[in-house]
Amino acid sequence: MSNRTVQRERKVFWRDISRLGIGVAALFFLNVLAQSYFFQLDLTEEKRYSLSDPTKNLLQNLEQSVEVTVYLEGKLPPDFQRLQRSIEETLDNFQSYSGSNLRYRFVDPLTAVSAEQRNDFFFRLDSMGVEITRVFDEENGNRIQRLIVPGAVIRSGGRETAAILLKGDKGASAQQQLNQSIEGVEYELASAIQRVTTARRKQVAIMRGHDELPSVEMGSLIDELSKTYDVYELFLPQSEEIAPVDAVIVAKPQQAFSREDQYKLDQYIMRGGNVLFFLDALQIDMDSLSSNGAFAFPIDTGLDDLLFRYGLRVNPTLIQSIESGQYPIVVGNLGDQPQVRLLPWPFFPIANNYAAHPIVRNLDAVQFRFVNSIDTIAAPGITKTPLVYTSQYSRVLSTPIVVDLNELRQAPEPERYQAGSQATAYLLEGKYTSVFRNRVLPSELNTQDFRDESVSTKLLVVSDGDLVRNELDPQNNRPLPLGFDPFTERTFANQDFMLNALAYMVDDNGLIQSRANEVRLRPLDSVKVKDEAVRWQIINLVLPLVLISVFGVVKFYLRRRRYTRF
């Protein structure tokens, strides 16, 4: 071998070595850079793999370690496997922004040593709000029942809370409900992390002093609120002013607010306070109905002037809807035994028609009882968002109104329900004008700090005081879950609506905006799949083999042509 050949080979050798070294160094540098700077490219149309900015800020500012234990594990049906993958992908994303402050694991809850331990564990999860779900699946041609635990427990700093990961509209199909649950994974996990890592809890006051709903009839809501907020009662007539709490709940007052109480509430709003009003404009009680019916009487709450100045009015009307709850009534006798049947009661509308807003996105149906209509009034600077509507088959009854149980015996006539959907809940956002502007102020109060215009704040007005009222267990007089209908034994989403609305109003970080995430279902055309199945199977199986064969033949020809030159 000549010296020139040797030198050329050495030159090629060192060139290859230098290229290898540069490549290794580049990979090492990119690896170090990737650990220091996280980068993600989401090419999906709805950005399903991207976290919202509030969630990123929450994770990047974690000051203590967080442990997430997900119990959706084990043998799962395909749809739940999709939910499981979404949870895992979301937690991977969480880790990318939180660094070493977040750890997660998936645990199969059915691997408990004994049935007693498993039952105790399920009872503990149920007390935290995580429901055990039973689903049917196919295995080896047999239909079997599986227990699914679609929830997670988040722990940090000695505190723990639960995240419910299976939510959505129960009236939708199973696939749609799971898709809605996937859309809500980020918010459910992020809000649970926020609950266990936030040092200062928000404060919520429940208004007292005007014959509002008693504590026992709000027990379910108070218990749920206490998991996240500091909750206490505010006796307004005995207070000089409303303390600077984060939100105030006014639940079905039956007595009028005095002028002094109106002033206190108005000035609380002027200073940026958030208020949730659940009001009845008419008084009617199912227990007081006689065989001849009863009149619905107007209620003077003393809040009409305030709400009118803020931008709306709750009318002394009642809304009836064909899509409604049911009520038991005696329809006859069998021997000496009365026959009781559940019949539709149009005065109990069921609403499943929502605005495009994070508060009500993917929310299950809510149930109203004797709900009033709402009119909006021109109020500069105020944004009014109708959140909940009754069905399109509704009608509005004006006073005088007789509520008669005998109407239950008559089937609703659709031609009488042509008023269209009626808004029953409004969110008001903006800067409000005080109702006491250019008026004489109450002389009994200290009015030196009077403000005639508010800072930007939020109000929620629902024209049904019973939306936050829970039924009582007749056996022990204890509160039943909010939204639970003892007649149909169905649980409506009244509590979820209330919690979402409150979270939106007091959430300074905007975390609830992640509830607007959208994951679109793109189902295949089943007819087209059936007709073209064979063609696509041939394309998927044969075409790759043909392409590989052509590539091999071409490559062989080029190599042969290249080396036959020597």
Coordinates of C-alpha atoms in Angstrom, one line a residue:
M1 CA 0.0 0.0 0.0
S2 CA 1.4 3.4 -1.0
N3 CA 2.1 6.2 1.4
R4 CA -0.5 8.4 -0.3
T5 CA -3.1 5.7 0.3
V6 CA -2.1 5.4 4.0
Q7 CA -2.2 9.1 4.5
R8 CA -5.6 9.3 2.8
E9 CA -7.0 6.6 5.1
R10 CA -5.6 8.3 8.2
K11 CA -7.2 11.5 7.1
V12 CA -10.5 9.9 6.6
F13 CA -10.2 8.1 10.0
W14 CA -9.5 11.3 11.9
R15 CA -12.2 13.1 10.0
D16 CA -14.7 10.4 11.1
I17 CA -13.4 10.5 14.7
S18 CA -13.8 14.3 14.8
R19 CA -17.3 14.1 13.3
L20 CA -18.2 11.5 16.0
G21 CA -16.8 13.7 18.7
I22 CA -18.7 16.7 17.5
G23 CA -21.9 14.7 17.3
V24 CA -21.5 13.3 20.9
A25 CA -20.7 16.8 22.2
A26 CA -23.7 18.3 20.4
L27 CA -26.0 15.6 21.8
F28 CA -24.6 16.2 25.3
F29 CA -25.1 19.9 25.0
L30 CA -28.7 19.5 23.7
N31 CA -29.4 17.1 26.6
V32 CA -28.2 19.7 29.1
L33 CA -30.1 22.4 27.4
A34 CA -33.3 20.4 27.3
Q35 CA -33.1 19.8 31.1
S36 CA -32.7 23.5 31.7
Y37 CA -35.2 24.8 29.2
F38 CA -38.5 22.9 28.6
F39 CA -39.9 23.1 25.0
Q40 CA -43.0 21.5 23.6
L41 CA -44.6 21.8 20.2
D42 CA -48.4 21.0 20.2
L43 CA -49.6 20.5 16.6
T44 CA -53.2 19.5 17.5
E45 CA -55.9 21.8 16.3
E46 CA -57.5 22.3 19.8
K47 CA -54.1 22.4 21.6
R48 CA -55.0 19.4 23.7
Y49 CA -51.5 18.8 25.0
S50 CA -50.9 22.4 26.0
L51 CA -51.5 23.7 29.6
S52 CA -53.1 27.0 30.3
D53 CA -51.0 29.9 31.6
P54 CA -52.5 29.9 35.1
T55 CA -51.7 26.2 35.4
K56 CA -48.1 26.8 34.3
N57 CA -47.8 29.6 36.9
L58 CA -49.2 27.4 39.6
L59 CA -46.7 24.6 38.9
Q60 CA -43.7 26.8 38.4
N61 CA -44.3 28.5 41.7
L62 CA -44.7 25.3 43.8
E63 CA -42.7 25.8 47.0
Q64 CA -43.2 22.3 48.4
S65 CA -43.4 18.8 47.1
V66 CA -46.7 17.4 45.8
E67 CA -47.6 13.7 45.5
V68 CA -50.4 12.6 43.2
T69 CA -51.8 9.1 43.5
V70 CA -54.2 8.1 40.7
Y71 CA -56.4 5.1 41.3
L72 CA -57.5 4.6 37.7
E73 CA -55.4 1.5 37.2
G74 CA -55.7 -2.2 36.5
K75 CA -57.9 -3.9 33.9
L76 CA -59.8 -1.1 32.2
P77 CA -62.2 -0.9 29.3
P78 CA -60.8 0.8 26.2
D79 CA -62.6 4.1 26.8
F80 CA -61.2 4.3 30.4
Q81 CA -57.8 3.5 29.1
R82 CA -58.1 6.6 26.9
L83 CA -58.9 8.6 30.1
Q84 CA -56.0 7.0 31.9
R85 CA -53.6 8.0 29.1
S86 CA -54.9 11.5 29.2
I87 CA -54.3 11.7 32.9
E88 CA -50.8 10.4 32.5
E89 CA -50.0 12.8 29.7
T90 CA -51.3 15.7 31.8
L91 CA -49.2 14.7 34.8
D92 CA -46.1 14.4 32.6
N93 CA -46.8 17.9 31.4
F94 CA -47.2 19.0 35.1
Q95 CA -43.8 17.5 35.9
S96 CA -42.2 19.4 33.1
Y97 CA -43.2 22.7 34.6
S98 CA -42.9 21.8 38.3
G99 CA -39.5 20.1 38.1
S100 CA -38.8 17.8 41.1
N101 CA -41.7 19.3 43.2
L102 CA -44.3 16.9 41.7
R103 CA -44.4 13.1 41.7
Y104 CA -47.2 10.9 40.6
R105 CA -48.0 7.2 40.6
F106 CA -50.8 5.0 39.4
V107 CA -52.2 2.4 41.9
D108 CA -54.7 -0.4 41.4
P109 CA -57.1 -0.1 44.3
L110 CA -58.3 -3.7 43.8
T111 CA -55.0 -5.1 44.9
A112 CA -55.8 -4.7 48.6
V113 CA -54.8 -7.7 50.7
S114 CA -58.3 -8.4 52.0
A115 CA -61.9 -7.4 51.2
E116 CA -62.2 -5.6 54.5
Q117 CA -59.2 -3.4 53.7
R118 CA -60.5 -2.8 50.3
N119 CA -64.0 -1.8 51.6
D120 CA -62.4 0.6 54.2
F121 CA -60.3 2.2 51.4
F122 CA -63.4 2.6 49.2
F123 CA -65.3 4.1 52.1
R124 CA -62.5 6.6 52.7
L125 CA -62.4 7.6 49.0
D126 CA -66.2 8.0 49.0
S127 CA -66.0 10.3 52.1
M128 CA -63.6 12.5 50.0
G129 CA -66.1 12.6 47.1
V130 CA -64.6 10.0 44.8
E131 CA -67.4 7.6 43.7
I132 CA -66.7 4.0 42.8
T133 CA -68.0 3.3 39.3
R134 CA -69.2 0.0 38.0
V135 CA -68.9 -0.7 34.3
F136 CA -69.5 -3.7 32.1
D137 CA -66.8 -5.1 29.9
E138 CA -66.3 -8.1 27.6
E139 CA -63.7 -10.7 28.3
N140 CA -63.3 -14.0 26.4
G141 CA -66.8 -13.6 25.1
N142 CA -68.3 -13.1 28.6
R143 CA -69.8 -10.0 30.0
I144 CA -68.2 -9.1 33.3
Q145 CA -68.6 -6.2 35.8
R146 CA -65.5 -4.1 36.8
L147 CA -65.0 -1.6 39.6
I148 CA -63.4 1.6 38.4
V149 CA -62.1 4.3 40.7
P150 CA -61.8 7.5 38.5
G151 CA -60.2 9.7 41.0
A152 CA -56.9 10.8 42.5
V153 CA -55.6 11.9 45.9
I154 CA -53.2 14.8 46.1
R155 CA -51.0 15.3 49.2
S156 CA -48.7 18.1 50.2
G157 CA -47.4 19.4 53.5
G158 CA -49.6 17.1 55.6
R159 CA -52.7 18.1 53.7
E160 CA -54.7 16.0 51.2
T161 CA -57.6 16.4 48.9
A162 CA -59.3 14.4 46.2
A163 CA -59.7 15.1 42.5
I164 CA -62.8 13.6 40.8
L165 CA -61.7 12.7 37.2
L166 CA -65.0 11.3 35.8
K167 CA -67.4 14.2 35.3
G168 CA -69.6 15.6 32.6
D169 CA -73.1 15.6 31.4
K170 CA -74.7 12.3 32.5
G171 CA -77.4 12.8 29.9
A172 CA -74.7 12.4 27.2
S173 CA -73.5 9.1 25.8
A174 CA -70.8 7.3 27.6
Q175 CA -68.2 8.2 25.0
Q176 CA -69.1 11.9 25.2
Q177 CA -69.1 11.9 29.0
L178 CA -65.6 10.4 29.0
N179 CA -64.5 12.9 26.4
Q180 CA -65.8 15.7 28.7
S181 CA -63.9 14.2 31.6
I182 CA -60.7 14.3 29.5
E183 CA -61.3 17.9 28.8
G184 CA -61.6 18.6 32.5
V185 CA -58.5 16.6 33.7
E186 CA -56.2 19.6 33.8
Y187 CA -58.6 21.7 35.9
E188 CA -59.5 19.0 38.3
L189 CA -55.8 18.1 39.0
A190 CA -54.6 21.7 39.0
S191 CA -57.4 23.0 41.3
A192 CA -56.7 20.1 43.7
I193 CA -53.0 20.9 43.8
Q194 CA -53.9 24.6 44.5
R195 CA -56.1 23.5 47.4
V196 CA -53.3 21.6 49.2
T197 CA -50.5 24.1 48.5
T198 CA -52.2 27.5 49.1
A199 CA -51.3 28.8 52.5
R200 CA -54.2 31.3 52.8
R201 CA -57.7 29.9 52.2
K202 CA -60.3 32.2 50.7
Q203 CA -63.1 33.4 53.0
V204 CA -66.8 33.0 52.2
A205 CA -69.6 34.5 54.3
I206 CA -73.2 33.2 54.3
M207 CA -75.6 36.1 54.8
R208 CA -78.0 35.9 57.9
G209 CA -80.6 38.2 59.4
H210 CA -83.3 38.1 56.7
D211 CA -84.8 34.7 57.1
E212 CA -82.4 33.1 54.7
L213 CA -82.1 29.3 54.2
P214 CA -81.3 27.7 57.6
S215 CA -77.9 26.0 58.1
V216 CA -79.4 22.5 58.1
E217 CA -80.9 23.1 54.6
M218 CA -77.5 24.4 53.4
G219 CA -75.5 21.7 55.3
S220 CA -74.4 19.8 52.2
L221 CA -73.1 23.0 50.5
I222 CA -71.4 24.2 53.7
D223 CA -69.6 20.9 54.2
E224 CA -68.3 21.0 50.6
L225 CA -67.3 24.6 50.8
S226 CA -65.4 24.0 54.0
K227 CA -63.1 21.6 52.2
T228 CA -61.7 24.6 50.2
Y229 CA -62.8 27.8 51.9
D230 CA -63.1 29.3 55.4
V231 CA -66.9 29.6 55.8
Y232 CA -68.7 31.6 58.5
E233 CA -72.1 33.2 59.0
L234 CA -72.5 36.9 58.7
F235 CA -75.4 38.5 60.7
L236 CA -75.7 41.7 58.7
P237 CA -78.2 43.7 60.9
Q238 CA -75.7 43.3 63.8
S239 CA -72.6 44.4 61.8
E240 CA -71.4 47.9 61.1
E241 CA -70.2 46.7 57.7
I242 CA -69.3 43.6 55.8
A243 CA -65.8 42.5 56.5
P244 CA -63.4 42.2 53.5
V245 CA -64.2 38.6 52.7
D246 CA -63.7 37.1 49.3
A247 CA -67.4 36.3 48.6
V248 CA -70.8 36.6 50.2
I249 CA -73.7 34.1 49.6
V250 CA -77.3 35.5 49.8
A251 CA -79.5 32.4 49.9
K252 CA -83.3 32.8 49.6
P253 CA -84.0 35.8 51.9
Q254 CA -87.7 35.9 53.0
Q255 CA -87.5 39.2 54.8
A256 CA -86.7 42.6 53.3
F257 CA -83.2 44.1 53.7
S258 CA -83.4 47.3 55.6
R259 CA -82.0 50.5 54.1
E260 CA -79.0 50.2 56.3
D261 CA -78.4 46.6 55.2
Q262 CA -78.8 47.6 51.6
Y263 CA -76.1 50.3 52.2
K264 CA -73.7 47.8 53.8
L265 CA -74.1 45.3 50.9
D266 CA -73.8 48.0 48.3
Q267 CA -70.6 49.4 49.8
Y268 CA -69.2 45.9 50.1
I269 CA -69.7 45.5 46.3
M270 CA -68.2 49.0 45.7
R271 CA -65.0 47.9 47.4
G272 CA -64.7 44.9 45.1
G273 CA -66.7 42.3 47.0
N274 CA -68.2 39.3 45.1
V275 CA -71.8 38.4 45.9
L276 CA -73.8 35.3 44.8
F277 CA -77.6 36.0 45.0
F278 CA -80.0 33.1 45.0
L279 CA -83.4 34.8 45.1
D280 CA -87.1 34.0 44.9
A281 CA -89.5 36.7 43.7
L282 CA -92.5 34.7 44.7
Q283 CA -93.3 32.7 47.8
I284 CA -94.7 29.2 47.3
D285 CA -94.1 26.0 49.3
M286 CA -95.1 22.5 48.1
D287 CA -95.9 21.5 51.7
S288 CA -98.5 24.2 51.9
L289 CA -100.4 23.3 48.8
S290 CA -104.0 22.2 49.5
S291 CA -106.3 20.2 47.2
N292 CA -107.5 23.5 45.6
G293 CA -104.0 24.9 45.1
A294 CA -102.5 28.1 46.4
F295 CA -101.5 31.5 45.2
A296 CA -97.9 32.5 44.7
F297 CA -97.3 35.7 46.6
P298 CA -94.6 38.3 45.8
I299 CA -91.7 38.6 48.2
D300 CA -90.2 42.0 49.1
T301 CA -86.5 41.3 49.6
G302 CA -85.5 44.9 49.4
L303 CA -82.9 44.1 46.8
D304 CA -84.8 45.1 43.7
D305 CA -83.3 48.6 43.6
L306 CA -79.8 47.3 44.0
L307 CA -80.1 44.7 41.3
F308 CA -81.9 47.2 39.0
R309 CA -79.0 49.6 39.3
Y310 CA -76.5 46.8 38.7
G311 CA -78.2 45.7 35.5
L312 CA -81.0 43.3 35.9
R313 CA -84.4 42.5 37.5
V314 CA -85.9 39.3 38.9
N315 CA -89.5 39.2 37.8
P316 CA -92.5 38.1 39.9
T317 CA -93.2 35.3 37.4
L318 CA -92.9 31.5 37.3
I319 CA -91.3 29.5 34.5
Q320 CA -92.7 26.1 33.5
S321 CA -90.9 23.7 31.3
I322 CA -91.8 20.4 29.7
E323 CA -88.3 19.1 30.6
S324 CA -89.0 19.0 34.4
G325 CA -88.6 17.0 37.5
Q326 CA -91.2 14.7 39.0
Y327 CA -93.5 14.8 42.0
P328 CA -95.5 12.0 43.7
I329 CA -99.3 12.2 43.6
V330 CA -102.1 9.8 44.5
V331 CA -103.7 8.6 41.2
G332 CA -106.2 6.1 42.6
N333 CA -106.7 3.3 45.1
L334 CA -106.1 -0.4 44.9
G335 CA -108.5 -1.7 47.5
D336 CA -107.8 0.4 50.6
Q337 CA -104.2 1.2 49.5
P338 CA -103.6 4.5 47.7
Q339 CA -101.6 4.3 44.4
V340 CA -98.8 6.8 44.2
R341 CA -97.1 7.7 40.9
L342 CA -94.3 10.1 40.0
L343 CA -95.6 12.6 37.4
P344 CA -93.8 15.4 35.6
W345 CA -94.2 18.7 37.5
P346 CA -93.5 21.7 35.1
F347 CA -92.8 24.0 38.0
F348 CA -89.5 22.0 38.6
P349 CA -87.6 22.8 35.4
I350 CA -84.5 20.7 34.5
A351 CA -81.9 22.9 32.7
N352 CA -79.2 21.4 30.5
N353 CA -78.8 24.3 28.2
Y354 CA -75.7 26.4 29.0
A355 CA -73.7 29.3 27.7
A356 CA -70.1 28.9 26.4
H357 CA -68.5 29.7 29.7
P358 CA -66.0 27.9 32.0
I359 CA -68.5 27.9 34.9
V360 CA -70.9 25.7 33.1
R361 CA -68.8 23.9 30.5
N362 CA -69.5 20.1 30.5
L363 CA -71.9 20.5 33.4
D364 CA -74.6 18.0 34.1
A365 CA -78.2 19.1 34.3
V366 CA -79.4 21.3 37.2
Q367 CA -82.8 21.4 38.7
F368 CA -84.8 24.4 39.7
R369 CA -87.9 24.7 41.8
F370 CA -90.3 27.6 41.2
V371 CA -87.8 29.6 39.2
N372 CA -88.5 33.2 38.1
S373 CA -87.6 34.9 34.8
I374 CA -84.9 37.6 34.6
D375 CA -84.8 40.8 32.6
T376 CA -81.6 42.7 31.9
I377 CA -81.3 46.5 32.3
A378 CA -78.9 48.8 30.6
A379 CA -75.9 49.4 32.9
P380 CA -72.8 51.0 31.3
G381 CA -69.6 49.1 32.0
I382 CA -71.3 45.9 33.0
T383 CA -70.9 42.6 31.0
K384 CA -74.0 40.4 31.5
T385 CA -73.5 36.7 30.7
P386 CA -76.6 34.4 30.8
L387 CA -75.2 31.1 32.1
V388 CA -78.2 28.7 32.4
Y389 CA -81.3 28.4 30.2
T390 CA -84.4 26.3 30.5
S391 CA -85.5 24.1 27.6
Q392 CA -87.0 25.6 24.5
Y393 CA -90.3 24.2 25.5
S394 CA -91.0 26.7 28.3
R395 CA -93.6 29.2 29.2
V396 CA -93.7 32.2 31.7
L397 CA -96.7 32.6 34.0
S398 CA -97.4 36.1 35.3
T399 CA -99.1 37.0 38.6
P400 CA -101.6 36.1 39.9
I401 CA -100.5 32.5 39.7
V402 CA -102.3 29.6 41.2
V403 CA -100.1 26.5 41.9
D404 CA -102.4 23.5 41.8
L405 CA -101.3 19.9 42.2
N406 CA -104.1 18.8 40.0
E407 CA -102.1 20.0 37.1
L408 CA -99.9 16.9 37.6
R409 CA -102.8 14.7 36.4
Q410 CA -102.7 16.5 33.0
A411 CA -100.1 15.7 30.4
P412 CA -98.2 18.9 29.4
E413 CA -99.4 20.3 26.0
P414 CA -96.4 21.3 23.9
E415 CA -98.4 24.0 22.1
R416 CA -98.7 25.9 25.4
Y417 CA -94.9 25.9 25.9
Q418 CA -93.8 28.3 23.2
A419 CA -91.9 31.0 25.1
G420 CA -88.5 29.5 24.2
S421 CA -85.5 29.1 26.5
Q422 CA -85.5 31.3 29.5
A423 CA -82.3 32.5 31.2
T424 CA -82.4 31.8 35.0
A425 CA -78.8 32.7 36.0
Y426 CA -76.7 35.7 35.1
L427 CA -73.1 36.5 35.7
L428 CA -72.4 40.3 36.0
E429 CA -68.8 41.6 35.6
G430 CA -67.5 45.1 35.6
K431 CA -67.6 48.4 37.6
Y432 CA -70.9 49.1 39.2
T433 CA -72.6 52.4 40.2
S434 CA -73.8 52.6 43.7
V435 CA -77.6 52.7 44.2
F436 CA -77.0 55.4 46.9
R437 CA -75.4 57.8 44.4
N438 CA -77.2 61.2 44.6
R439 CA -79.3 59.8 47.5
V440 CA -79.5 60.6 51.2
L441 CA -77.2 58.2 53.0
P442 CA -78.3 56.3 56.1
S443 CA -77.7 58.6 59.1
E444 CA -77.4 55.6 61.5
L445 CA -74.2 54.4 59.8
N446 CA -70.7 55.8 59.4
T447 CA -70.7 57.0 55.8
Q448 CA -67.5 59.0 55.6
D449 CA -65.9 56.4 53.3
F450 CA -68.9 56.2 50.9
R451 CA -68.0 55.2 47.4
D452 CA -70.3 55.8 44.5
E453 CA -68.5 53.6 42.0
S454 CA -66.9 50.2 42.4
V455 CA -63.7 48.6 41.3
S456 CA -64.1 45.7 38.9
T457 CA -65.9 42.8 40.5
K458 CA -68.4 40.0 39.9
L459 CA -72.0 39.2 40.8
L460 CA -74.0 36.1 40.2
V461 CA -77.8 36.2 40.2
V462 CA -79.9 33.1 40.1
S463 CA -83.7 33.4 40.2
D464 CA -84.2 30.4 42.4
G465 CA -83.4 30.4 46.1
D466 CA -83.8 26.6 46.3
L467 CA -80.9 25.9 43.9
V468 CA -78.6 25.8 47.0
R469 CA -81.1 24.1 49.3
N470 CA -80.6 20.4 50.1
E471 CA -83.3 18.0 51.1
L472 CA -83.2 16.3 54.6
D473 CA -83.2 12.6 55.3
P474 CA -86.6 11.8 56.9
Q475 CA -85.0 9.2 59.1
N476 CA -82.4 11.3 60.9
N477 CA -83.1 14.8 59.6
R478 CA -79.6 15.1 58.2
P479 CA -78.7 16.9 55.0
L480 CA -78.8 14.9 51.8
P481 CA -76.3 15.8 49.0
L482 CA -77.1 19.1 47.3
G483 CA -79.0 18.4 44.1
F484 CA -80.3 15.0 45.2
D485 CA -83.9 14.4 44.2
P486 CA -85.4 12.1 46.8
F487 CA -88.3 11.2 44.5
T488 CA -86.3 10.1 41.4
E489 CA -83.1 9.4 43.4
R490 CA -81.1 11.3 40.8
T491 CA -78.4 13.8 41.8
F492 CA -78.3 17.0 39.7
A493 CA -75.3 19.2 39.2
N494 CA -76.6 22.1 41.5
Q495 CA -73.5 21.7 43.8
D496 CA -71.0 21.6 40.9
F497 CA -72.6 24.8 39.4
M498 CA -72.3 26.6 42.7
L499 CA -68.7 25.5 43.3
N500 CA -67.7 26.4 39.7
A501 CA -69.3 29.8 40.0
L502 CA -67.7 30.6 43.3
A503 CA -64.3 29.4 42.1
Y504 CA -64.6 31.7 39.1
M505 CA -65.5 34.7 41.2
V506 CA -62.8 34.4 43.8
D507 CA -60.0 32.8 41.6
D508 CA -57.4 35.6 41.3
N509 CA -55.1 33.3 39.2
G510 CA -57.8 32.5 36.6
L511 CA -57.2 28.7 37.0
I512 CA -60.8 27.9 36.2
Q513 CA -60.2 29.1 32.6
S514 CA -58.6 25.7 32.0
R515 CA -62.2 24.3 32.1
A516 CA -62.6 25.8 28.6
N517 CA -60.3 23.1 27.2
E518 CA -61.8 21.2 24.2
V519 CA -61.0 17.8 22.9
R520 CA -63.1 17.1 19.9
L521 CA -64.5 13.7 19.0
R522 CA -63.7 12.7 15.5
P523 CA -65.6 9.4 15.0
L524 CA -65.1 7.4 11.9
D525 CA -67.8 7.0 9.3
S526 CA -69.0 3.5 10.2
V527 CA -70.8 2.9 6.9
K528 CA -67.7 4.0 4.9
V529 CA -65.4 1.9 7.1
K530 CA -67.6 -1.2 6.4
D531 CA -67.6 -0.6 2.7
E532 CA -63.9 0.3 2.3
A533 CA -62.4 -2.0 4.9
V534 CA -60.9 -4.5 2.5
R535 CA -59.3 -1.8 0.3
W536 CA -57.6 -0.1 3.2
Q537 CA -56.5 -3.4 4.7
I538 CA -54.8 -4.2 1.4
I539 CA -53.2 -0.7 1.2
N540 CA -51.9 -0.9 4.8
L541 CA -50.5 -4.4 4.4
V542 CA -49.4 -4.7 0.8
L543 CA -48.3 -1.1 -0.1
P544 CA -45.5 -1.0 2.6
L545 CA -44.1 -4.3 1.3
V546 CA -44.2 -3.1 -2.3
L547 CA -42.4 0.2 -1.4
I548 CA -39.7 -1.7 0.6
S549 CA -39.2 -4.1 -2.4
V550 CA -38.9 -1.2 -4.9
F551 CA -36.5 0.6 -2.5
G552 CA -34.4 -2.5 -2.2
V553 CA -34.2 -3.1 -6.0
V554 CA -33.3 0.5 -6.7
K555 CA -30.7 0.5 -4.0
F556 CA -29.2 -2.7 -5.4
Y557 CA -29.1 -1.3 -8.9
L558 CA -27.4 1.9 -7.8
R559 CA -24.8 0.0 -5.7
R560 CA -24.1 -2.4 -8.6
R561 CA -23.7 0.5 -11.1
R562 CA -21.4 2.4 -8.7
Y563 CA -19.0 -0.4 -8.0
T564 CA -18.8 -1.8 -11.5
R565 CA -16.9 1.3 -12.5
F566 CA -13.7 0.1 -10.7

